[in-house]
Structures are given as C-alpha cells and as structure tokens.
PDB file of C-alpha atoms and ligand atoms in Angstrom:
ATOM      1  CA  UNK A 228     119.195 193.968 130.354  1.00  0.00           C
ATOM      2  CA  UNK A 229     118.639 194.100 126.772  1.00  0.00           C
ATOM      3  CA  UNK A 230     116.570 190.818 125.232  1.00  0.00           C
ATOM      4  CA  UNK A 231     117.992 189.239 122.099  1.00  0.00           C
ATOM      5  CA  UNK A 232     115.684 189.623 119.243  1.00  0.00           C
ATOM      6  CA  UNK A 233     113.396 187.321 118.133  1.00  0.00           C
ATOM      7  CA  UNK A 234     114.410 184.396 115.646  1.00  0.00           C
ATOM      8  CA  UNK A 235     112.469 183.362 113.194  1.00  0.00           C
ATOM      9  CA  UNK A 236     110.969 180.429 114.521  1.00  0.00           C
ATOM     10  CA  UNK A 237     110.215 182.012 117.934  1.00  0.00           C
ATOM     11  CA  UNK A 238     108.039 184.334 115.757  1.00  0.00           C
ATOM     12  CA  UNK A 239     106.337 181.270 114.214  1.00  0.00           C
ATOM     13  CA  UNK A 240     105.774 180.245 117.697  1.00  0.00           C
ATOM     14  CA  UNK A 241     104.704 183.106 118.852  1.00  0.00           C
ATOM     15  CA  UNK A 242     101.956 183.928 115.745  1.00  0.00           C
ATOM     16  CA  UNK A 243     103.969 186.955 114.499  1.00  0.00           C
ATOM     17  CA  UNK A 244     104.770 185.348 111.373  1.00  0.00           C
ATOM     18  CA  UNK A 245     102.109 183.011 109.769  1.00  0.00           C
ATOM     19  CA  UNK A 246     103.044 179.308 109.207  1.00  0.00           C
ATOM     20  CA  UNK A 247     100.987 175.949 109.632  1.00  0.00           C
ATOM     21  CA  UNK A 248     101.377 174.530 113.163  1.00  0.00           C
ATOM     22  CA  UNK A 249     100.392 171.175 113.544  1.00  0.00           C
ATOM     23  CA  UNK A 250     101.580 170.096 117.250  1.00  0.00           C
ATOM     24  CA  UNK A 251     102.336 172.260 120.017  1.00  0.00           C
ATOM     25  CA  UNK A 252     103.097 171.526 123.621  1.00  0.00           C
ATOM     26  CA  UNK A 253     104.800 173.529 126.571  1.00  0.00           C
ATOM     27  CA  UNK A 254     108.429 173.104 125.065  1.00  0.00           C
ATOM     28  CA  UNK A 255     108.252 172.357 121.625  1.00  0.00           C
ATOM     29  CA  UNK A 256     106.015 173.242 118.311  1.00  0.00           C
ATOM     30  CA  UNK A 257     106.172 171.656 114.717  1.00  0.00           C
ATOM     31  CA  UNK A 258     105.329 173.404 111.578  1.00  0.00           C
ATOM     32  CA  UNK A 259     105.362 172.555 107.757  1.00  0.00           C
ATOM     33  CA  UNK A 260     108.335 174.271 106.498  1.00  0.00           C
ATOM     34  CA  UNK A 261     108.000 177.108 103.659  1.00  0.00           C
ATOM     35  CA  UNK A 262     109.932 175.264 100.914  1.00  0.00           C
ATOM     36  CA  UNK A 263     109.043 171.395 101.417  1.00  0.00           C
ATOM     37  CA  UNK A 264     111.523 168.613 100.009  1.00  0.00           C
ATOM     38  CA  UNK A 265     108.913 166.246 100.362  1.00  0.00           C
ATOM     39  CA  UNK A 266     105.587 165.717 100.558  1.00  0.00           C
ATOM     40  CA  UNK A 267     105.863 166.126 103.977  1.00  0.00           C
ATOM     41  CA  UNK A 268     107.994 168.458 105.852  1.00  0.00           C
ATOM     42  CA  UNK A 269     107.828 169.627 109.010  1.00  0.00           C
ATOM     43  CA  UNK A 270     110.304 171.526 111.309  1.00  0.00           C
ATOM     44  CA  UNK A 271     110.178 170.625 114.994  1.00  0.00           C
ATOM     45  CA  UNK A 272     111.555 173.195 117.368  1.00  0.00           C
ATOM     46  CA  UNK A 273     111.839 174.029 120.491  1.00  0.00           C
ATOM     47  CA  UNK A 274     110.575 176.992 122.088  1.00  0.00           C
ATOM     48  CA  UNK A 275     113.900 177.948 123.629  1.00  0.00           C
ATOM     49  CA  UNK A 276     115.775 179.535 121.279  1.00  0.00           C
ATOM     50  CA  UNK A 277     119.099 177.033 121.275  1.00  0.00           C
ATOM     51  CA  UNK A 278     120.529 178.436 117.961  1.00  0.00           C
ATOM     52  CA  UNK A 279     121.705 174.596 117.005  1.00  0.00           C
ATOM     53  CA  UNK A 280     122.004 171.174 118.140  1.00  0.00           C
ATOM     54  CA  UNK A 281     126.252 171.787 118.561  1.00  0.00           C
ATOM     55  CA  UNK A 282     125.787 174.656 120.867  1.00  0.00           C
ATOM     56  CA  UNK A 283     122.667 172.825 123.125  1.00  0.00           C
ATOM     57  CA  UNK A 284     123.813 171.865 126.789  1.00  0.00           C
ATOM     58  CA  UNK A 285     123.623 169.154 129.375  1.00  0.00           C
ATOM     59  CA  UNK A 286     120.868 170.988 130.921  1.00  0.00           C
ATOM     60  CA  UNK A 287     118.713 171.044 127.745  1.00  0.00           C
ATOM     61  CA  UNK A 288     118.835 167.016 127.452  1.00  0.00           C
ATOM     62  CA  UNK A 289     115.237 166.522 128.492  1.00  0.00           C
ATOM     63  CA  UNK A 290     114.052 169.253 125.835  1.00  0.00           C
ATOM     64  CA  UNK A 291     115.975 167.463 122.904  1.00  0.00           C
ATOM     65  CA  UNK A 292     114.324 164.060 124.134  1.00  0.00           C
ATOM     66  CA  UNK A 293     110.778 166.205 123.950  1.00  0.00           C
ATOM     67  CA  UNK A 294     112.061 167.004 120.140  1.00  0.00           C
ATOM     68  CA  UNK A 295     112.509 163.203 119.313  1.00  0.00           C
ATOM     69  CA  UNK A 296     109.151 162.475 121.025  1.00  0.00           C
ATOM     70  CA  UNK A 297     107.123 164.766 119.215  1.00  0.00           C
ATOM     71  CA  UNK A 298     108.765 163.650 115.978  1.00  0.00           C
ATOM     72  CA  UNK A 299     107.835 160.131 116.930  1.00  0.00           C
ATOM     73  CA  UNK A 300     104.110 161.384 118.132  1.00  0.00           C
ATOM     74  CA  UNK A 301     103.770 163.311 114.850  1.00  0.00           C
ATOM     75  CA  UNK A 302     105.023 160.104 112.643  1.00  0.00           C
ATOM     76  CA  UNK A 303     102.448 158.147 114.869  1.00  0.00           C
ATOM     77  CA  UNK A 304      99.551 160.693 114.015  1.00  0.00           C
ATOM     78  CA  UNK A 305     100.379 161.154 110.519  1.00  0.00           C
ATOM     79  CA  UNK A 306     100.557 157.375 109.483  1.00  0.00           C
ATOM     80  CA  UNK A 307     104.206 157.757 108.618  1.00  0.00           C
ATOM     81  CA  UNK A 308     105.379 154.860 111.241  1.00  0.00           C
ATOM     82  CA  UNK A 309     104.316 151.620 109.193  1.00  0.00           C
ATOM     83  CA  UNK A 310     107.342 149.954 108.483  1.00  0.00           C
ATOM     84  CA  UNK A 311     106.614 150.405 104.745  1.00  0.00           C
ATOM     85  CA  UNK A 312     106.350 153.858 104.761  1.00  0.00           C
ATOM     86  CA  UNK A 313     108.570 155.500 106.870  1.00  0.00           C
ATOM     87  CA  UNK A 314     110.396 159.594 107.210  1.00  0.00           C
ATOM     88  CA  UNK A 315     113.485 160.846 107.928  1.00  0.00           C
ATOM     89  CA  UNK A 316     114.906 163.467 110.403  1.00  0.00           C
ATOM     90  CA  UNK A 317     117.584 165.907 109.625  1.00  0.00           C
ATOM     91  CA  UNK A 318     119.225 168.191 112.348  1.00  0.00           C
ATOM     92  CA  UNK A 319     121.707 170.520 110.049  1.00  0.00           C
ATOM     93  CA  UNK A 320     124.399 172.085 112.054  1.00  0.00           C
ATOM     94  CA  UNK A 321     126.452 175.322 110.580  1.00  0.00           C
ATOM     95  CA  UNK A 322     127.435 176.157 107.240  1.00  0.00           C
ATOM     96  CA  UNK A 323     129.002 172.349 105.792  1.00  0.00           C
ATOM     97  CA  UNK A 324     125.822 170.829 107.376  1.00  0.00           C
ATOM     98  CA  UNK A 325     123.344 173.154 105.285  1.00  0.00           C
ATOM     99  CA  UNK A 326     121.721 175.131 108.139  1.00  0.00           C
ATOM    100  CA  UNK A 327     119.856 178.408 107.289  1.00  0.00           C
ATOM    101  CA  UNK A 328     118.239 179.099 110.641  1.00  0.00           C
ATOM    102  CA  UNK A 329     120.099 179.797 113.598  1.00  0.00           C
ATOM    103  CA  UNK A 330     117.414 178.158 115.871  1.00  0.00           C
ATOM    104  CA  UNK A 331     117.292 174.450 116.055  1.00  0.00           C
ATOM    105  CA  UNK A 332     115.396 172.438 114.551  1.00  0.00           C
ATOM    106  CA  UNK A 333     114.673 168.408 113.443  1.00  0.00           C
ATOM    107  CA  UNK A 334     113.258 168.369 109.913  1.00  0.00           C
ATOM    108  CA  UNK A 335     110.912 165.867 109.391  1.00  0.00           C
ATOM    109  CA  UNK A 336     110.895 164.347 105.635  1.00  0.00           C
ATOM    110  CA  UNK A 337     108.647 161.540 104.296  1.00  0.00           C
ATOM    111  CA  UNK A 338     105.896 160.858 101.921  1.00  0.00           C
ATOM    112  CA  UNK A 339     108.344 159.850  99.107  1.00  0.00           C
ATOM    113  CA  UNK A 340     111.560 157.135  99.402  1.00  0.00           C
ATOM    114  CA  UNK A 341     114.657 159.228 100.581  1.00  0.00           C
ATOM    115  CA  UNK A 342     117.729 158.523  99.094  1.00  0.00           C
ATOM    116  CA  UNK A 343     121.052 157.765 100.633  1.00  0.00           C
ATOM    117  CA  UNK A 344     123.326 159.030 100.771  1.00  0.00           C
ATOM    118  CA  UNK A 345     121.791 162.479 101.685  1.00  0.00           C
ATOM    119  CA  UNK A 346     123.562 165.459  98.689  1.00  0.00           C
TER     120      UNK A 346
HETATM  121  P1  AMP B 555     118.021 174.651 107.733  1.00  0.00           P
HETATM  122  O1  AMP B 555     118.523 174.906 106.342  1.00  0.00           O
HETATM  123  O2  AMP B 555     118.292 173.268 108.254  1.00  0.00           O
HETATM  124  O3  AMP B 555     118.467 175.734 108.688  1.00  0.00           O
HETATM  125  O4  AMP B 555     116.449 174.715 107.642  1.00  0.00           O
HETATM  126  C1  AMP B 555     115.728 175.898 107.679  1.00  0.00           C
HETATM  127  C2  AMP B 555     114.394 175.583 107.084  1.00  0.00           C
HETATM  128  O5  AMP B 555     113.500 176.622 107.431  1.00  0.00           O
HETATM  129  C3  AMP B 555     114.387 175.491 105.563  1.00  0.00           C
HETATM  130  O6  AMP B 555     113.959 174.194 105.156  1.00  0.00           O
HETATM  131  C4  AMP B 555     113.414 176.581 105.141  1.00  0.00           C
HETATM  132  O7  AMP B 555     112.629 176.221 104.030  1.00  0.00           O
HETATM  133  C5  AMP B 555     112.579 176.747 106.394  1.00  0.00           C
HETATM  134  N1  AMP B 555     111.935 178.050 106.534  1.00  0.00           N
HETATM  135  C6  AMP B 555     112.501 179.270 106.350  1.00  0.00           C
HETATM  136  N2  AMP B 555     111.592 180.233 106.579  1.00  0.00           N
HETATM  137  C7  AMP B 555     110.449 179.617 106.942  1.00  0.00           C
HETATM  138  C8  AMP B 555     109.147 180.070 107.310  1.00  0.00           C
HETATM  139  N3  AMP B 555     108.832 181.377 107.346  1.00  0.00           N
HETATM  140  N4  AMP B 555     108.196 179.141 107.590  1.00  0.00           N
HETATM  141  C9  AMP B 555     108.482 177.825 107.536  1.00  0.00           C
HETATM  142  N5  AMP B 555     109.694 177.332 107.201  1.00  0.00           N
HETATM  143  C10 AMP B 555     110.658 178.216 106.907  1.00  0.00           C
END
C-alpha cells in the first residue's frame, strides 16, 4: 500500500524541516509559526495528519481535547492566562476560513490586544 506523503507539519514533527518546538507529547506538538501575527504565535498540531478540523471524526475527539489542553498548558507556561493578558485561538478551515495548510492546526495568538472582529 502506498503511504501518503508527508505534510508539512508532520515534517516539523518529525525534524525534517527546522522550526522551534516548544511542547511535545505523544499526540500533539506546538511550534512558533514562520510568519507570526503576534508576538506570539504558535501552531498546535496533532501528530495525525487530520488535514482540518471539518474533516476530523468521532473517533479523533480525545485528540482534539489533547489540542485544547496543550493550548491551555502552553498559555499556563507562557504567562498568557492572567486575566489581563490573555491569547486567542484560531482553527481556519478551507479556502473562506483562510487555511494554507492542509493539516490541522489551533493557532495560538497573544502578546498584543486582538481585535474583533477577526479581518
Ligand atoms: P493556515 O493559514 O491557518 O493554514 O495557517 C498555516 C500557518 O502555517 C501560517 O500561519 C504560516 O505562517 C505557517 N507556516 C507555514 N510554513 C511554516 C513553517 N515551515 N514553519 C512554521 N510555520 C509555518
């Protein structure tokens, strides 16, 4: 059976293409994206390459919880949680939503106030 090829972020994952990777567990690693819209921005993915959130299925639920949580873990770490600073995720799906990537990801955005709403 032929394998499908590698996307882009599985290649991240996987050290074939550099990038910074700042939390990594069994399902899921974060990285700070190549072209930042904020002083901080980092992609969360998951190691399985579901090309985007519309196309995930019942039996990935746990791994999109294990998205959220690292997002929340990452906040936690980075100081972004206080209620008077704060971030933003953003989960773009297909061509209207602004996706790029066809591997899912949650973008993490803070370090500056985000306005609403998004363009
Ligand atoms: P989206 O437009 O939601 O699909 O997001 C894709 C994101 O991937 C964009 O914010 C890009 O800047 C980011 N990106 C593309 N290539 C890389 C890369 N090699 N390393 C890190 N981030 C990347």
């Amino acid at each position: 059976m032929s394998q499908a090829p590698k996307t882009l972020f599985e290649k991240i994952v996987a050290r074939e293409i550099p990038a910074q990777i700042l939390h990594e567990t069994d399902e899921v690693a974060a990285f700070a994206d190549i072209n930042p819209q904020a002083p901080t921005h980092l992609l969360i993915v998951p190691k399985k390459p579901i090309p985007r959130v519309g196309e995930a299925e019942a039996s990935d639920q746990a791994l999109l919880g294990a998205l959220l949580l690292a997002a929340g873990d990452i906040a936690r770490k980075l100081g972004l949680d206080a209620r008077d600073k704060g971030f933003r995720l953003v989960i773009n799906h297909g061509r209207d939503g602004g996706e790029t990537v066809p591997h899912l990801h949650v973008h993490l955005l803070a370090g500056r106030e985000l306005s609403w709403p998004p363009g």
